[in-house]
PDB file of C-alpha atoms in Angstrom:
ATOM      1  CA  UNK A   1     104.905 263.410 153.324  1.00 86.00           C
ATOM      2  CA  UNK A   2     107.955 264.378 155.377  1.00 90.00           C
ATOM      3  CA  UNK A   3     109.190 266.700 152.628  1.00 84.00           C
ATOM      4  CA  UNK A   4     105.765 268.282 152.263  1.00 85.00           C
ATOM      5  CA  UNK A   5     105.357 269.115 155.959  1.00 90.00           C
ATOM      6  CA  UNK A   6     108.967 270.064 156.737  1.00 92.00           C
ATOM      7  CA  UNK A   7     109.102 273.743 157.784  1.00 91.00           C
ATOM      8  CA  UNK A   8     112.445 274.142 155.969  1.00 89.00           C
ATOM      9  CA  UNK A   9     110.736 273.314 152.668  1.00 86.00           C
ATOM     10  CA  UNK A  10     108.029 275.941 152.955  1.00 86.00           C
ATOM     11  CA  UNK A  11     108.118 278.931 150.582  1.00 85.00           C
ATOM     12  CA  UNK A  12     110.968 277.586 148.471  1.00 84.00           C
ATOM     13  CA  UNK A  13     111.270 278.515 144.826  1.00 85.00           C
ATOM     14  CA  UNK A  14     112.054 275.859 142.184  1.00 83.00           C
ATOM     15  CA  UNK A  15     115.736 275.239 141.609  1.00 84.00           C
ATOM     16  CA  UNK A  16     117.554 276.167 138.418  1.00 85.00           C
ATOM     17  CA  UNK A  17     120.407 273.674 138.738  1.00 88.00           C
ATOM     18  CA  UNK A  18     120.743 272.036 135.319  1.00 84.00           C
ATOM     19  CA  UNK A  19     122.455 268.967 136.774  1.00 79.00           C
ATOM     20  CA  UNK A  20     119.206 268.088 138.560  1.00 82.00           C
ATOM     21  CA  UNK A  21     116.853 268.590 135.630  1.00 83.00           C
ATOM     22  CA  UNK A  22     115.201 265.525 134.166  1.00 83.00           C
ATOM     23  CA  UNK A  23     116.468 264.419 130.788  1.00 84.00           C
ATOM     24  CA  UNK A  24     113.837 265.235 128.139  1.00 89.00           C
ATOM     25  CA  UNK A  25     113.990 261.677 126.781  1.00 91.00           C
ATOM     26  CA  UNK A  26     113.170 260.298 130.240  1.00 90.00           C
ATOM     27  CA  UNK A  27     110.311 262.749 130.619  1.00 90.00           C
ATOM     28  CA  UNK A  28     108.641 261.507 127.437  1.00 94.00           C
ATOM     29  CA  UNK A  29     109.260 257.754 127.763  1.00 95.00           C
ATOM     30  CA  UNK A  30     106.191 255.565 127.863  1.00 93.00           C
ATOM     31  CA  UNK A  31     105.693 251.946 128.928  1.00 88.00           C
ATOM     32  CA  UNK A  32     106.792 250.550 125.562  1.00 92.00           C
ATOM     33  CA  UNK A  33     109.915 252.707 125.536  1.00 95.00           C
ATOM     34  CA  UNK A  34     110.923 251.259 128.905  1.00 91.00           C
ATOM     35  CA  UNK A  35     110.226 247.706 127.737  1.00 89.00           C
ATOM     36  CA  UNK A  36     112.359 248.213 124.622  1.00 94.00           C
ATOM     37  CA  UNK A  37     115.213 250.038 126.351  1.00 94.00           C
ATOM     38  CA  UNK A  38     118.573 248.765 125.096  1.00 96.00           C
ATOM     39  CA  UNK A  39     121.777 248.612 127.149  1.00 96.00           C
ATOM     40  CA  UNK A  40     123.214 251.389 124.968  1.00 96.00           C
ATOM     41  CA  UNK A  41     120.199 253.642 125.563  1.00 95.00           C
ATOM     42  CA  UNK A  42     120.401 252.892 129.283  1.00 95.00           C
ATOM     43  CA  UNK A  43     124.053 253.964 129.344  1.00 95.00           C
ATOM     44  CA  UNK A  44     123.239 257.205 127.510  1.00 93.00           C
ATOM     45  CA  UNK A  45     120.225 258.078 129.665  1.00 91.00           C
ATOM     46  CA  UNK A  46     121.820 257.268 132.994  1.00 91.00           C
ATOM     47  CA  UNK A  47     125.427 258.282 132.433  1.00 89.00           C
ATOM     48  CA  UNK A  48     126.874 259.556 135.716  1.00 84.00           C
ATOM     49  CA  UNK A  49     123.594 258.671 137.452  1.00 87.00           C
ATOM     50  CA  UNK A  50     123.117 256.671 140.660  1.00 89.00           C
ATOM     51  CA  UNK A  51     121.023 254.289 138.528  1.00 89.00           C
ATOM     52  CA  UNK A  52     124.250 253.063 136.934  1.00 91.00           C
ATOM     53  CA  UNK A  53     124.844 251.256 140.226  1.00 92.00           C
ATOM     54  CA  UNK A  54     121.852 248.967 139.681  1.00 91.00           C
ATOM     55  CA  UNK A  55     122.760 248.587 136.034  1.00 95.00           C
ATOM     56  CA  UNK A  56     120.699 247.767 132.998  1.00 95.00           C
ATOM     57  CA  UNK A  57     119.746 244.306 134.273  1.00 95.00           C
ATOM     58  CA  UNK A  58     118.703 245.728 137.623  1.00 94.00           C
ATOM     59  CA  UNK A  59     116.390 248.224 135.940  1.00 92.00           C
ATOM     60  CA  UNK A  60     114.857 245.455 133.822  1.00 92.00           C
ATOM     61  CA  UNK A  61     114.337 243.342 136.941  1.00 93.00           C
ATOM     62  CA  UNK A  62     112.568 246.250 138.660  1.00 91.00           C
ATOM     63  CA  UNK A  63     110.374 246.899 135.618  1.00 90.00           C
ATOM     64  CA  UNK A  64     109.341 243.230 135.545  1.00 91.00           C
ATOM     65  CA  UNK A  65     108.537 243.360 139.259  1.00 93.00           C
ATOM     66  CA  UNK A  66     106.315 246.409 138.662  1.00 89.00           C
ATOM     67  CA  UNK A  67     104.506 244.577 135.876  1.00 86.00           C
ATOM     68  CA  UNK A  68     103.785 241.629 138.193  1.00 87.00           C
ATOM     69  CA  UNK A  69     102.621 243.940 140.966  1.00 83.00           C
ATOM     70  CA  UNK A  70     100.093 245.623 138.666  1.00 78.00           C
ATOM     71  CA  UNK A  71      98.532 242.301 137.626  1.00 75.00           C
TER      72      UNK A  71
END
């Protein structure tokens, strides 16, 4: 909400910075893709990403927590 109402964010055009664009593979991943994500795929998808800090096991832990929350 803060970003939506901030006056500095009004009338901005979309960025064209390629480093911030979402990886096409990530854009098309579904629930099963996330469940079957291998450590190698994780490393490829999140190379040089802040998500490397949480690591593969951290992502799996978060996915499991989301599953529990939805039940």
